[in-house]
Structures are given as structure tokens and as C-alpha cells.
mmCIF file of C-alpha atoms in Angstrom:
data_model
loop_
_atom_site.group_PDB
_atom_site.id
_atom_site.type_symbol
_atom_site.label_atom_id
_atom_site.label_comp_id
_atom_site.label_asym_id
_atom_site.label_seq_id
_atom_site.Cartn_x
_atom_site.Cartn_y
_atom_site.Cartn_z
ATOM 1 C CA UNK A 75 -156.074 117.992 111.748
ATOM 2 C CA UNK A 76 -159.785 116.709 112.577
ATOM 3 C CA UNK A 77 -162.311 118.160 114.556
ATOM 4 C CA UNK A 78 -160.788 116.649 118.235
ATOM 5 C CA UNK A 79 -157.503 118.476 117.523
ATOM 6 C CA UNK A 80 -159.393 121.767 116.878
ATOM 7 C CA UNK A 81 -161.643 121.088 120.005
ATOM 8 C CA UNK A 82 -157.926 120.335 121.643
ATOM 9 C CA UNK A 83 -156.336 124.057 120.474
ATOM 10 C CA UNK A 84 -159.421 125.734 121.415
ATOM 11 C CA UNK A 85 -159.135 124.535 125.054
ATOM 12 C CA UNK A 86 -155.259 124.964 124.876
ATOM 13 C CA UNK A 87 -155.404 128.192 123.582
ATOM 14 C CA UNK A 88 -158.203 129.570 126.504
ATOM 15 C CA UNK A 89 -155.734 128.112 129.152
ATOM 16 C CA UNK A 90 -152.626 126.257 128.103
ATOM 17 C CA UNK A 91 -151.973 125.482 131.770
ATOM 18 C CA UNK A 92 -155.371 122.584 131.418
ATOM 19 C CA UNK A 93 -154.024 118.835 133.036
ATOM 20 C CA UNK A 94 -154.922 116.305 130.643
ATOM 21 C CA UNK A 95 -157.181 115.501 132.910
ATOM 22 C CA UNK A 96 -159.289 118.465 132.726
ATOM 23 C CA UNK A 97 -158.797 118.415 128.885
ATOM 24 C CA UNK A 98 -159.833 114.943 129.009
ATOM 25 C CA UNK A 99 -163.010 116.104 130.580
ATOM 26 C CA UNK A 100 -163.972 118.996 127.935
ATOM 27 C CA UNK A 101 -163.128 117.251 124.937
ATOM 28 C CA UNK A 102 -164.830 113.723 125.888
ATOM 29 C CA UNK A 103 -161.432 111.690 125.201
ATOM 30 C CA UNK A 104 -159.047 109.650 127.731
ATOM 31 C CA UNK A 105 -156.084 111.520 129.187
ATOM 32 C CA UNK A 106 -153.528 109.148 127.315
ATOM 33 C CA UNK A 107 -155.435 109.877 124.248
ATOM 34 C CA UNK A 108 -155.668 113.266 124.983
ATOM 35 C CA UNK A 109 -151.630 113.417 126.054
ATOM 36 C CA UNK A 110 -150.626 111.818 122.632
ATOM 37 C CA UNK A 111 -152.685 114.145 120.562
ATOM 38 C CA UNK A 112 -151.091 117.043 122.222
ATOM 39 C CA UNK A 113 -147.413 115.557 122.052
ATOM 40 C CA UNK A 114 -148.400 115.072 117.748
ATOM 41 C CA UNK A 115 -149.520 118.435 117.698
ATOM 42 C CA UNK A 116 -146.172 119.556 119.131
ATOM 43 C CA UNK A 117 -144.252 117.250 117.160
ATOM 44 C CA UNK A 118 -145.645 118.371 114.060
ATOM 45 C CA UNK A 119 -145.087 122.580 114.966
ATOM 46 C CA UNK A 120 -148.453 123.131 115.479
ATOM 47 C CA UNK A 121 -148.002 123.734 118.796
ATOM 48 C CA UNK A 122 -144.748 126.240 119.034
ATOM 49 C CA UNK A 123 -145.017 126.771 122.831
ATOM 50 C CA UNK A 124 -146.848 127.612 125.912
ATOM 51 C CA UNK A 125 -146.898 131.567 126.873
ATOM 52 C CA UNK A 126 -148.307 133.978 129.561
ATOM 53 C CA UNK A 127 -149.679 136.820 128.198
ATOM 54 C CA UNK A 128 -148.291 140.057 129.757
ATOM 55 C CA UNK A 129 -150.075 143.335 130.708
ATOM 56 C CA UNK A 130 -147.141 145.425 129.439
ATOM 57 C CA UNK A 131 -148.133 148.305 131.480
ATOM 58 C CA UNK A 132 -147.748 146.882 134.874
ATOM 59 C CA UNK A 133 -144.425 145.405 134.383
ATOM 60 C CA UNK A 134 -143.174 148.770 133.424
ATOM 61 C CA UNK A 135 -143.462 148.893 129.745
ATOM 62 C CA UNK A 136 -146.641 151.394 129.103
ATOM 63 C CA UNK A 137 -144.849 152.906 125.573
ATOM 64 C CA UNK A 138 -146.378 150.216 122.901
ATOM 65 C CA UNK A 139 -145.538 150.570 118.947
ATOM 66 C CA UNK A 140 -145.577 149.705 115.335
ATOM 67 C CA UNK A 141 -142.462 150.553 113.740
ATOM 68 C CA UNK A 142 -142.082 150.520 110.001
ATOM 69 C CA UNK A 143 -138.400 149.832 109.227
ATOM 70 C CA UNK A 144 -137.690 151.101 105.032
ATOM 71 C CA UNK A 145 -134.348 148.965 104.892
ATOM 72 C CA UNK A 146 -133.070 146.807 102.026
ATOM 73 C CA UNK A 147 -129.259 145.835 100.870
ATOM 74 C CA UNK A 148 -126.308 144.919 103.650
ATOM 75 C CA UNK A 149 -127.578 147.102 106.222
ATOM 76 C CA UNK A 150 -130.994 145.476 106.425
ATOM 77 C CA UNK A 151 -131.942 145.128 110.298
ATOM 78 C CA UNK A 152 -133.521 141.898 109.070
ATOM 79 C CA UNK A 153 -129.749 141.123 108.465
ATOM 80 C CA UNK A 154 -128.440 141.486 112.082
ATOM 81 C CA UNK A 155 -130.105 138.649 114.273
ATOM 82 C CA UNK A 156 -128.605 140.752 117.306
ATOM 83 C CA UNK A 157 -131.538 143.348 117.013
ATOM 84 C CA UNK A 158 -134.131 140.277 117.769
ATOM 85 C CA UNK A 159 -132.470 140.160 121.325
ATOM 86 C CA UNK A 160 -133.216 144.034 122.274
ATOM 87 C CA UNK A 161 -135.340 143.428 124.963
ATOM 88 C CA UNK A 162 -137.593 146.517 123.381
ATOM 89 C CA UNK A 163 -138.214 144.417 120.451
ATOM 90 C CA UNK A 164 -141.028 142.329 121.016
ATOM 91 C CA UNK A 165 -142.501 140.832 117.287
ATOM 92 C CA UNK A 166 -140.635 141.711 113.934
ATOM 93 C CA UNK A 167 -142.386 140.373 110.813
ATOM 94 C CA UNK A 168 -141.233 140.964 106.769
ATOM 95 C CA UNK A 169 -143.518 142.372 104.920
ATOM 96 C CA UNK A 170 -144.166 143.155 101.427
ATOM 97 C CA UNK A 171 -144.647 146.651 100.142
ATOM 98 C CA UNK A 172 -142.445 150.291 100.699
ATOM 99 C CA UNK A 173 -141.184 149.055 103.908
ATOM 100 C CA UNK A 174 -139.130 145.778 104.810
ATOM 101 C CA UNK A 175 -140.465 144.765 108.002
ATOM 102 C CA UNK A 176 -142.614 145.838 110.791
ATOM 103 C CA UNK A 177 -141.589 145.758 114.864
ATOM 104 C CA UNK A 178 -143.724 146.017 117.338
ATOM 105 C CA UNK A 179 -141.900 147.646 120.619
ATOM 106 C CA UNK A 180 -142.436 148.349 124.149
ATOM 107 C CA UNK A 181 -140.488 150.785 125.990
ATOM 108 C CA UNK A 182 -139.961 152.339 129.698
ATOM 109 C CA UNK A 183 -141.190 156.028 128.632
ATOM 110 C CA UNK A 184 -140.878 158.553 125.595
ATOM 111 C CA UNK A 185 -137.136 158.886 126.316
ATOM 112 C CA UNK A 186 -136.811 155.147 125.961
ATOM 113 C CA UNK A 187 -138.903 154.977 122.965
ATOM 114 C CA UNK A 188 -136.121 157.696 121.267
ATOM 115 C CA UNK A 189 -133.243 156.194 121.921
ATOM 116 C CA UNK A 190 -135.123 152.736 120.198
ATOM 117 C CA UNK A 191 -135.341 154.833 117.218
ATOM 118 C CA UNK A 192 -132.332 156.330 117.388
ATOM 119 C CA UNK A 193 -130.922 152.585 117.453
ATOM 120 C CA UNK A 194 -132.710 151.578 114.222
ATOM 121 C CA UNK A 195 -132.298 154.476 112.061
ATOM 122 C CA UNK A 196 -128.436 153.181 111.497
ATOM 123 C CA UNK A 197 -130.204 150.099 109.890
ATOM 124 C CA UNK A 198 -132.355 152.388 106.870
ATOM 125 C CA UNK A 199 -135.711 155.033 107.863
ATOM 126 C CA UNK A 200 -138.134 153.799 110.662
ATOM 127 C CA UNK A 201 -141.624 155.166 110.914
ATOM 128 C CA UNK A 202 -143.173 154.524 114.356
ATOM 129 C CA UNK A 203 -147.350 154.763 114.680
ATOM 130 C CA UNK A 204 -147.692 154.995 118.613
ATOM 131 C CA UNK A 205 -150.765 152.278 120.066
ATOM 132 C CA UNK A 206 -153.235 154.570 121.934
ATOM 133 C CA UNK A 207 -155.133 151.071 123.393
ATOM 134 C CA UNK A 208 -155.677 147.301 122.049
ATOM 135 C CA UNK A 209 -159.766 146.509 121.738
ATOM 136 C CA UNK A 210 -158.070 143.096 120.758
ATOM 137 C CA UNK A 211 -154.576 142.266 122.065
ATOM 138 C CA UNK A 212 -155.313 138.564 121.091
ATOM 139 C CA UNK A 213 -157.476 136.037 118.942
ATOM 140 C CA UNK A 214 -157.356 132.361 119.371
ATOM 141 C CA UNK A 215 -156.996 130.615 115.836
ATOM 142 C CA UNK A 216 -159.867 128.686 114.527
ATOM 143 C CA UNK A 217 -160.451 125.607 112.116
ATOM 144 C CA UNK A 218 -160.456 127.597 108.338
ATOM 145 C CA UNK A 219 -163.426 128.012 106.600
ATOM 146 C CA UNK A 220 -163.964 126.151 103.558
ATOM 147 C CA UNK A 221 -166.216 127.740 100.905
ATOM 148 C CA UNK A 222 -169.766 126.033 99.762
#
């Protein structure tokens, strides 16, 4: 990836809902160019998708969480994709460490949030941490830094 790529995800990831046009415009290239670097950047994965992000709150989700799930062997939740599909379930990511993976939830209320955890303890010992706000709910990804 060069520097016009970068300059391309930066604008992308501010507002992936640009023309090629207007990305034309802020990255000093021609739409066509501009329209083929995009469709390589999907191509390749880069790219993964195009996403609104969602105040959880005011669609009726205010209960936000980190659930540590201690599961290993058959019954590993990590094991049934079906659990990817609760519509509670919002990120799961293996880990390394005590635990097996990490979820992060959203649920209607306290009530909701139980039966969630009722749900998963079939599958090995969750630990929940409840999110009290989110100073950052969301960082754009950069070019890496390569040491002097």
C-alpha cells in the first residue's frame, strides 16, 4: 500500500459514503483512478465493507458489555457458529490467556442482559465487566510506524 491508498482509507474511513468524485477532489487523483484503487483495495480484503456506526442507546440497546467466556473442549461457544447470530452478540474475538474468547453484547435492559448469561454459561463460565461510557467507541487505522 503507498501513501495514495492511505490518503484513500483515511477519507473512506471519515465517511465511506464519499463519490469518487469528492474523493477525487481530496486526494488530488482522477475519479477512474480513484474508483480502481478502491475496487484493489476491496479485492485484496483491505477493504471488508462499508458500515454505519450505531448509537446503541437510541435504537433500544443501552446495556453494553465485555464478556469473558472460560470455555475449552466440545462445548466451546467458539464451537457453535449459531451463537454468532444472537442478535445480542455484537463482536466475539479468541484470545489468549485464562479465558477463550471475549464478546462484546448489547442488550434491551438488566433482565435481558441475564438471560444472555444465562444462555452462555451452558457453553463453560462467563465473566461480564458492564461499559459505564466509551471516551473512544472508534479509531480509524493509520499507515504503521516504522522505527528509525
Amino acid at each position: 500500500m503507498d501513501h495514495l491508498d492511505w490518503a484513500l482509507l483515511r477519507e473512506l474511513q471519515d465517511d465511506a459514503r464519499l463519490s469518487y468524485s469528492e474523493l477525487s477532489r481530496r486526494v488530488h487523483l482522477s475519479p477512474p483512478a480513484v474508483a480502481e484503487r478502491v475496487r484493489r483495495l476491496e479485492e485484496t480484503g483491505v477493504i471488508t465493507g462499508y458500515h454505519a456506526r450505531v448509537d446503541l442507546p437510541r435504537t433500544g440497546w443501552p446495556v453494553l458489555a465485555i464478556i469473558r467466556m472460560s470455555c475449552y473442549g466440545p462445548r466451546c461457544m467458539l464451537r457453535d457458529p449459531a451463537v454468532a447470530d444472537w442478535p445480542e452478540v455484537l463482536e466475539i474475538h479468541r484470545i489468549t490467556g485464562d479465558a477463550c474468547c471475549i464478546l462484546k453484547v448489547a442488550a434491551q435492559s438488566m433482565d435481558a442482559f441475564e438471560r444472555v448469561i444465562d444462555r452462555l454459561a451452558p457453553y463453560g463460565q462467563p465473566s461480564s465487566t458492564m461499559v459505564l461510557s466509551t471516551p473512544l467507541a472508534w479509531h480509524s487505522v493509520t499507515p504503521p510506524v516504522t522505527p528509525a
